[in-house]
Short mmCIF file of C-alpha atoms and ligand atoms in Angstrom, two decimals:
data_model
loop_
_atom_site.label_atom_id
_atom_site.label_comp_id
_atom_site.label_asym_id
_atom_site.label_seq_id
_atom_site.Cartn_x
_atom_site.Cartn_y
_atom_site.Cartn_z
CA MET N 416 40.32 0.72 6.19
CA GLU N 417 43.20 -1.84 5.84
CA ILE N 418 42.57 -5.70 6.31
CA LEU N 419 45.70 -7.40 7.04
CA HIS N 420 46.08 -11.27 7.65
CA THR N 421 49.81 -11.68 8.83
CA VAL N 422 51.90 -10.48 11.84
CA LYS N 423 54.68 -9.18 9.67
CA GLU N 424 52.51 -6.59 7.71
CA THR N 425 50.43 -5.47 10.80
CA ARG N 426 53.57 -4.67 12.83
CA GLU N 427 54.84 -2.93 9.71
CA LEU N 428 51.72 -0.54 9.90
CA VAL N 429 51.57 -0.01 13.50
CA ARG N 430 55.21 0.85 13.65
CA ALA N 431 54.82 3.68 10.61
CA TRP N 432 51.52 5.05 12.99
CA ARG N 433 54.26 4.73 16.44
CA ILE N 434 57.01 6.67 14.09
CA ASN N 435 54.18 9.36 13.48
CA GLY N 436 53.47 9.51 17.36
CA GLU N 437 49.89 8.24 17.18
CA ARG N 438 48.25 6.62 19.60
CA ILE N 439 46.56 2.81 19.12
CA GLY N 440 43.86 1.57 20.87
CA LEU N 441 43.07 -2.02 20.00
CA VAL N 442 39.58 -3.81 20.40
CA PRO N 443 40.27 -7.97 20.55
CA THR N 444 37.17 -9.50 18.76
CA MET N 445 36.46 -13.38 18.09
CA GLY N 446 34.01 -11.51 15.17
CA PHE N 447 30.41 -11.87 14.29
CA LEU N 448 30.10 -8.52 15.83
CA HIS N 449 27.61 -6.59 17.41
CA GLU N 450 27.06 -3.48 19.08
CA GLY N 451 28.50 -4.45 22.26
CA HIS N 452 32.03 -4.26 19.65
CA PHE N 453 31.05 -1.40 18.24
CA SER N 454 30.54 0.47 21.52
CA LEU N 455 34.27 -0.89 22.61
CA MET N 456 35.38 0.73 19.00
CA ARG N 457 33.66 4.14 19.56
CA ARG N 458 35.40 4.30 23.04
CA ALA N 459 38.87 3.27 21.42
CA LYS N 460 38.15 6.02 18.44
CA ARG N 461 37.38 8.94 21.00
CA GLU N 462 40.44 8.02 22.72
CA ASN N 463 43.00 6.88 20.18
CA ASP N 464 43.99 7.87 17.22
CA ARG N 465 44.06 4.70 15.59
CA VAL N 466 41.71 1.69 16.54
CA VAL N 467 42.96 -1.88 15.33
CA THR N 468 40.00 -4.62 15.43
CA SER N 469 41.61 -8.27 15.60
CA ILE N 470 38.95 -10.69 14.21
CA PHE N 471 40.16 -14.35 15.20
CA VAL N 472 38.39 -17.37 16.46
CA ASN N 473 41.16 -18.29 18.94
CA PRO N 474 40.74 -22.37 18.91
CA ILE N 475 42.99 -22.71 22.15
CA GLN N 476 40.71 -21.08 24.38
CA PHE N 477 37.98 -23.81 23.11
CA GLY N 478 37.60 -27.36 25.25
CA PRO N 479 37.20 -30.28 23.37
CA LYS N 480 33.29 -30.46 23.31
CA GLU N 481 32.82 -27.06 22.86
CA ASP N 482 31.69 -24.82 19.62
CA PHE N 483 35.10 -23.87 18.07
CA ALA N 484 33.77 -25.44 14.59
CA SER N 485 30.59 -23.94 14.82
CA TYR N 486 31.40 -20.27 16.42
CA PRO N 487 29.18 -17.97 14.02
CA ARG N 488 31.67 -16.04 11.50
CA ASP N 489 30.95 -13.56 8.98
CA MET N 490 33.85 -11.56 7.63
CA GLU N 491 31.90 -9.88 5.12
CA ALA N 492 29.50 -8.09 7.77
CA ASP N 493 32.57 -7.72 10.20
CA SER N 494 34.72 -5.52 7.53
CA ALA N 495 31.69 -3.50 6.33
CA ALA N 496 30.60 -3.17 10.26
CA CYS N 497 34.32 -2.04 11.06
CA ARG N 498 34.40 0.32 8.04
CA HIS N 499 31.08 1.96 9.21
CA GLU N 500 32.83 2.19 12.89
CA ALA N 501 35.89 3.92 11.00
CA VAL N 502 38.44 1.33 12.55
CA ASP N 503 41.75 2.03 10.50
CA LEU N 504 42.99 -1.53 10.81
CA ILE N 505 41.51 -5.27 11.04
CA PHE N 506 44.04 -7.93 12.03
CA ALA N 507 42.40 -10.99 11.03
CA PRO N 508 45.28 -13.66 11.15
CA THR N 509 44.69 -17.36 10.18
CA VAL N 510 44.95 -20.14 12.84
CA GLU N 511 48.42 -21.03 11.37
CA GLU N 512 49.56 -17.68 11.57
CA MET N 513 48.93 -17.45 15.27
CA TYR N 514 49.99 -20.83 15.76
CA PRO N 515 52.61 -22.28 13.73
CA VAL N 516 54.12 -25.70 13.62
CA GLY N 517 55.85 -26.15 16.94
CA PHE N 518 54.10 -23.56 18.84
CA CYS N 519 54.29 -24.67 22.33
CA SER N 520 54.12 -21.29 24.64
CA TYR N 521 51.49 -20.31 26.89
CA ILE N 522 50.56 -17.75 29.78
CA ASP N 523 48.99 -19.15 32.74
CA MET N 524 47.75 -18.10 35.86
CA ASP N 525 46.87 -18.95 39.09
CA LYS N 526 43.84 -17.87 41.77
CA ILE N 527 41.53 -16.09 39.56
CA THR N 528 41.16 -18.18 37.11
CA ALA N 529 40.33 -20.97 39.59
CA GLY N 530 36.42 -20.34 39.75
CA LEU N 531 33.19 -18.98 37.73
CA CYS N 532 34.06 -19.90 34.15
CA GLY N 533 37.50 -20.92 34.38
CA LYS N 534 36.29 -24.06 36.83
CA SER N 535 33.41 -24.82 34.09
CA ARG N 536 36.15 -24.58 31.04
CA PRO N 537 39.30 -25.72 31.94
CA GLY N 538 41.89 -24.23 29.99
CA HIS N 539 39.84 -21.80 28.96
CA PHE N 540 41.89 -18.66 30.51
CA ARG N 541 45.39 -19.95 29.36
CA GLY N 542 43.92 -19.87 25.93
CA VAL N 543 42.27 -16.32 26.31
CA CYS N 544 46.10 -14.98 28.15
CA THR N 545 48.10 -16.57 25.53
CA VAL N 546 46.23 -15.25 22.18
CA VAL N 547 45.82 -11.55 24.33
CA ALA N 548 49.25 -11.19 25.19
CA LYS N 549 50.24 -12.14 21.45
CA LEU N 550 47.99 -9.49 19.90
CA PHE N 551 49.38 -7.23 22.58
CA ASN N 552 52.64 -7.82 21.51
CA ILE N 553 51.60 -7.35 17.61
CA VAL N 554 49.81 -4.71 17.79
CA THR N 555 51.46 -2.81 20.83
CA PRO N 556 48.75 -0.95 21.74
CA ASP N 557 48.49 2.11 24.13
CA LYS N 558 45.05 0.87 25.39
CA ALA N 559 42.61 -2.23 25.00
CA TYR N 560 39.08 -2.34 25.05
CA PHE N 561 36.69 -5.13 26.79
CA GLY N 562 33.38 -5.71 27.69
CA GLN N 563 32.45 -5.76 31.17
CA LYS N 564 29.70 -8.86 30.29
CA ASP N 565 32.97 -11.11 30.49
CA ALA N 566 33.98 -9.78 33.66
CA GLN N 567 36.49 -12.55 34.78
CA GLN N 568 37.97 -12.08 31.35
CA VAL N 569 38.49 -8.53 31.93
CA ALA N 570 40.11 -9.11 36.03
CA VAL N 571 42.66 -11.99 34.20
CA ILE N 572 43.40 -9.54 31.45
CA GLN N 573 44.67 -6.65 33.62
CA ARG N 574 46.17 -9.17 36.52
CA MET N 575 48.20 -10.64 33.16
CA THR N 576 48.82 -7.01 32.27
CA ARG N 577 50.21 -5.97 35.50
CA ASP N 578 52.08 -8.73 36.38
CA LEU N 579 54.12 -9.30 33.45
CA SER N 580 54.74 -5.45 32.97
CA MET N 581 53.05 -5.12 29.73
CA GLY N 582 52.51 -1.31 30.09
CA LEU N 583 49.39 -0.51 28.35
CA GLU N 584 45.85 0.36 29.79
CA ILE N 585 42.90 -2.11 29.97
CA VAL N 586 39.36 -0.45 29.36
CA SER N 587 36.55 -2.03 30.77
CA CYS N 588 33.14 -1.03 29.07
CA PRO N 589 29.56 -1.40 29.65
CA THR N 590 27.37 -4.49 28.85
CA VAL N 591 25.25 -3.47 25.97
CA ARG N 592 21.65 -5.13 26.10
CA GLU N 593 18.79 -5.51 23.88
CA SER N 594 15.83 -3.49 24.09
CA ASP N 595 14.29 -6.61 26.27
CA GLY N 596 17.34 -6.62 28.49
CA LEU N 597 18.91 -9.74 27.13
CA ALA N 598 23.32 -8.96 27.24
CA LYS N 599 24.50 -8.63 23.70
CA SER N 600 26.51 -11.79 22.72
CA SER N 601 27.67 -13.36 19.51
CA ARG N 602 26.48 -16.84 20.94
CA ASN N 603 22.98 -15.43 20.87
CA ALA N 604 22.82 -16.21 17.12
CA TYR N 605 22.56 -19.96 18.39
CA LEU N 606 19.39 -19.36 20.56
CA SER N 607 15.93 -20.60 18.80
CA ALA N 608 12.63 -18.66 18.95
CA GLU N 609 11.67 -20.09 21.80
CA GLU N 610 15.39 -20.10 23.86
CA ARG N 611 15.19 -16.56 22.62
CA LYS N 612 12.72 -15.78 25.08
CA ALA N 613 13.30 -18.02 27.57
CA ALA N 614 16.95 -16.63 27.89
CA LEU N 615 15.27 -13.31 29.23
CA ALA N 616 15.56 -15.28 32.85
CA VAL N 617 19.06 -14.80 32.70
CA SER N 618 18.73 -10.43 32.27
CA ARG N 619 15.71 -10.85 34.74
CA ALA N 620 17.95 -12.84 37.32
CA VAL N 621 20.60 -9.79 37.13
CA PHE N 622 18.27 -6.98 37.73
CA LYS N 623 16.46 -8.91 40.30
CA GLY N 624 19.79 -9.68 41.88
CA GLU N 625 20.85 -5.87 41.45
CA LYS N 626 17.52 -4.70 42.82
CA LEU N 627 17.87 -6.87 45.95
CA VAL N 628 21.53 -5.31 46.30
CA LYS N 629 20.83 -1.60 45.67
CA GLU N 630 17.41 -0.81 46.36
CA LYS N 631 16.89 -3.34 49.53
CA GLY N 632 20.39 -3.62 51.04
CA GLU N 633 20.74 -7.07 50.46
CA ARG N 634 24.24 -7.79 51.88
CA ASP N 635 24.28 -11.66 52.59
CA ALA N 636 25.44 -13.42 49.26
CA GLY N 637 23.38 -16.58 50.00
CA ARG N 638 20.13 -14.92 50.39
CA LEU N 639 20.87 -13.35 46.78
CA ILE N 640 21.93 -16.04 45.13
CA ALA N 641 19.18 -18.12 46.13
CA ALA N 642 16.69 -15.38 45.14
CA MET N 643 18.44 -15.20 41.58
CA ARG N 644 18.07 -18.89 41.38
CA GLU N 645 14.20 -18.83 41.99
CA THR N 646 13.81 -16.86 38.86
CA LEU N 647 15.72 -18.95 36.57
CA ALA N 648 14.04 -22.05 38.01
CA ALA N 649 10.86 -20.69 36.98
CA GLU N 650 12.19 -20.98 33.39
CA PRO N 651 11.99 -24.68 32.36
CA LEU N 652 14.83 -24.08 29.64
CA ALA N 653 17.14 -22.42 31.75
CA LYS N 654 20.06 -24.88 33.43
CA VAL N 655 22.05 -22.49 35.87
CA ASP N 656 25.80 -23.46 35.47
CA TYR N 657 27.12 -21.02 38.38
CA ILE N 658 25.85 -18.04 40.14
CA GLU N 659 28.84 -16.67 42.42
CA VAL N 660 29.23 -13.89 44.62
CA VAL N 661 33.08 -12.83 44.37
CA GLY N 662 35.49 -9.99 45.15
CA ALA N 663 35.24 -7.40 41.92
CA GLU N 664 39.41 -8.17 41.33
CA SER N 665 40.26 -11.26 43.36
CA MET N 666 37.23 -13.45 41.94
CA GLU N 667 37.45 -14.84 45.19
CA LYS N 668 34.19 -15.98 46.76
CA VAL N 669 32.83 -13.74 49.45
CA ASP N 670 29.97 -14.64 52.02
CA ARG N 671 28.79 -10.90 52.29
CA ILE N 672 28.52 -7.91 49.70
CA ASP N 673 31.23 -5.71 50.88
CA GLY N 674 33.21 -2.95 48.68
CA SER N 675 33.64 -3.84 45.02
CA THR N 676 31.80 -6.97 44.54
CA LEU N 677 31.02 -9.08 41.21
CA VAL N 678 27.68 -10.98 41.24
CA ALA N 679 28.35 -13.11 38.28
CA LEU N 680 26.19 -15.86 36.53
CA ALA N 681 26.51 -18.59 33.61
CA VAL N 682 23.47 -20.16 32.33
CA PHE N 683 22.93 -22.50 29.67
CA ILE N 684 19.68 -21.81 27.56
CA GLY N 685 19.02 -25.44 25.29
CA LYS N 686 22.91 -25.90 24.56
CA THR N 687 24.02 -22.45 24.42
CA ARG N 688 26.07 -21.19 27.96
CA LEU N 689 24.96 -17.44 28.21
CA LEU N 690 27.07 -15.13 30.44
CA ASP N 691 25.80 -12.23 32.32
CA ASN N 692 26.54 -10.04 35.66
CA PHE N 693 26.32 -6.89 37.83
CA VAL N 694 28.74 -5.29 39.93
CA CYS N 695 28.37 -3.70 43.09
CA HIS N 696 30.64 -1.04 45.14
CA THR N 697 29.19 -0.83 48.82
CA ALA N 698 30.72 1.31 51.42
O1 LIG X 647 35.91 -12.25 24.40
C1 LIG X 647 36.81 -12.34 23.35
O2 LIG X 647 36.05 -12.43 22.25
C2 LIG X 647 38.00 -13.39 23.29
O3 LIG X 647 37.72 -14.13 24.09
C3 LIG X 647 38.94 -12.66 23.18
C4 LIG X 647 39.27 -11.69 24.37
C5 LIG X 647 39.05 -11.97 21.61
C6 LIG X 647 40.27 -13.27 22.94
O4 LIG X 647 39.93 -14.46 21.88
#
């Protein structure tokens, strides 16, 4: 496995693979890797000849009061895990390599970034789109893999890829959960023992919502949100940022669950903001 830190070296290596006719899968990450990332790497390994993982905590997708400085980092453990997953290349650039002095080009998007995390974290998706587009340009993957836990991120990247004719396939992979239900996230590392228990209210709300829609036939967004809020209200450490019912592609609010619908939530457990969601496809 190679670990490269510069754009130039990375381009040279992937160019050599391309000349050999090899297919390249990219798993973009911010490191502090967990089972969710490994599931993306395994899928990428099955579907491509080469797997590249990028590890880069991207400063421009964090707001000024957010956790860029404290975001967990462990390059040694991440490298060992990537080697174990048979990743071919880790691209781990510095901030200066990605954003050299004078950098001033960004990718912006309307509409589907207006709500949900886009509303709570202004500028977040501009940072995500910009870094992901750069990674696509550097690694030139055939396919790129993202976790469904960040459902709006997947929808935004899918839209960007289509709108800007980037010509690669975006693969969305199922959320991986701890055995007690909590969705895996690098930010779970922030939780104290007490908060870790409280965080289960988030997945409980998701499972309750999913059951209401899929087993009890609930179609009214307002009633569904109220039921999920009730579960979260029972947990004193949980503070709801949002619970929204939106079209799975458009990310626009809907009153009724009809067709492909995303039910997404962001919840603060203490200072840690956790995301979770489920998708339903109704006739
Ligand atoms: O999901 C993430 O870890 C990040 O948003 C991504 C896609 C690697 C871009 O920095």
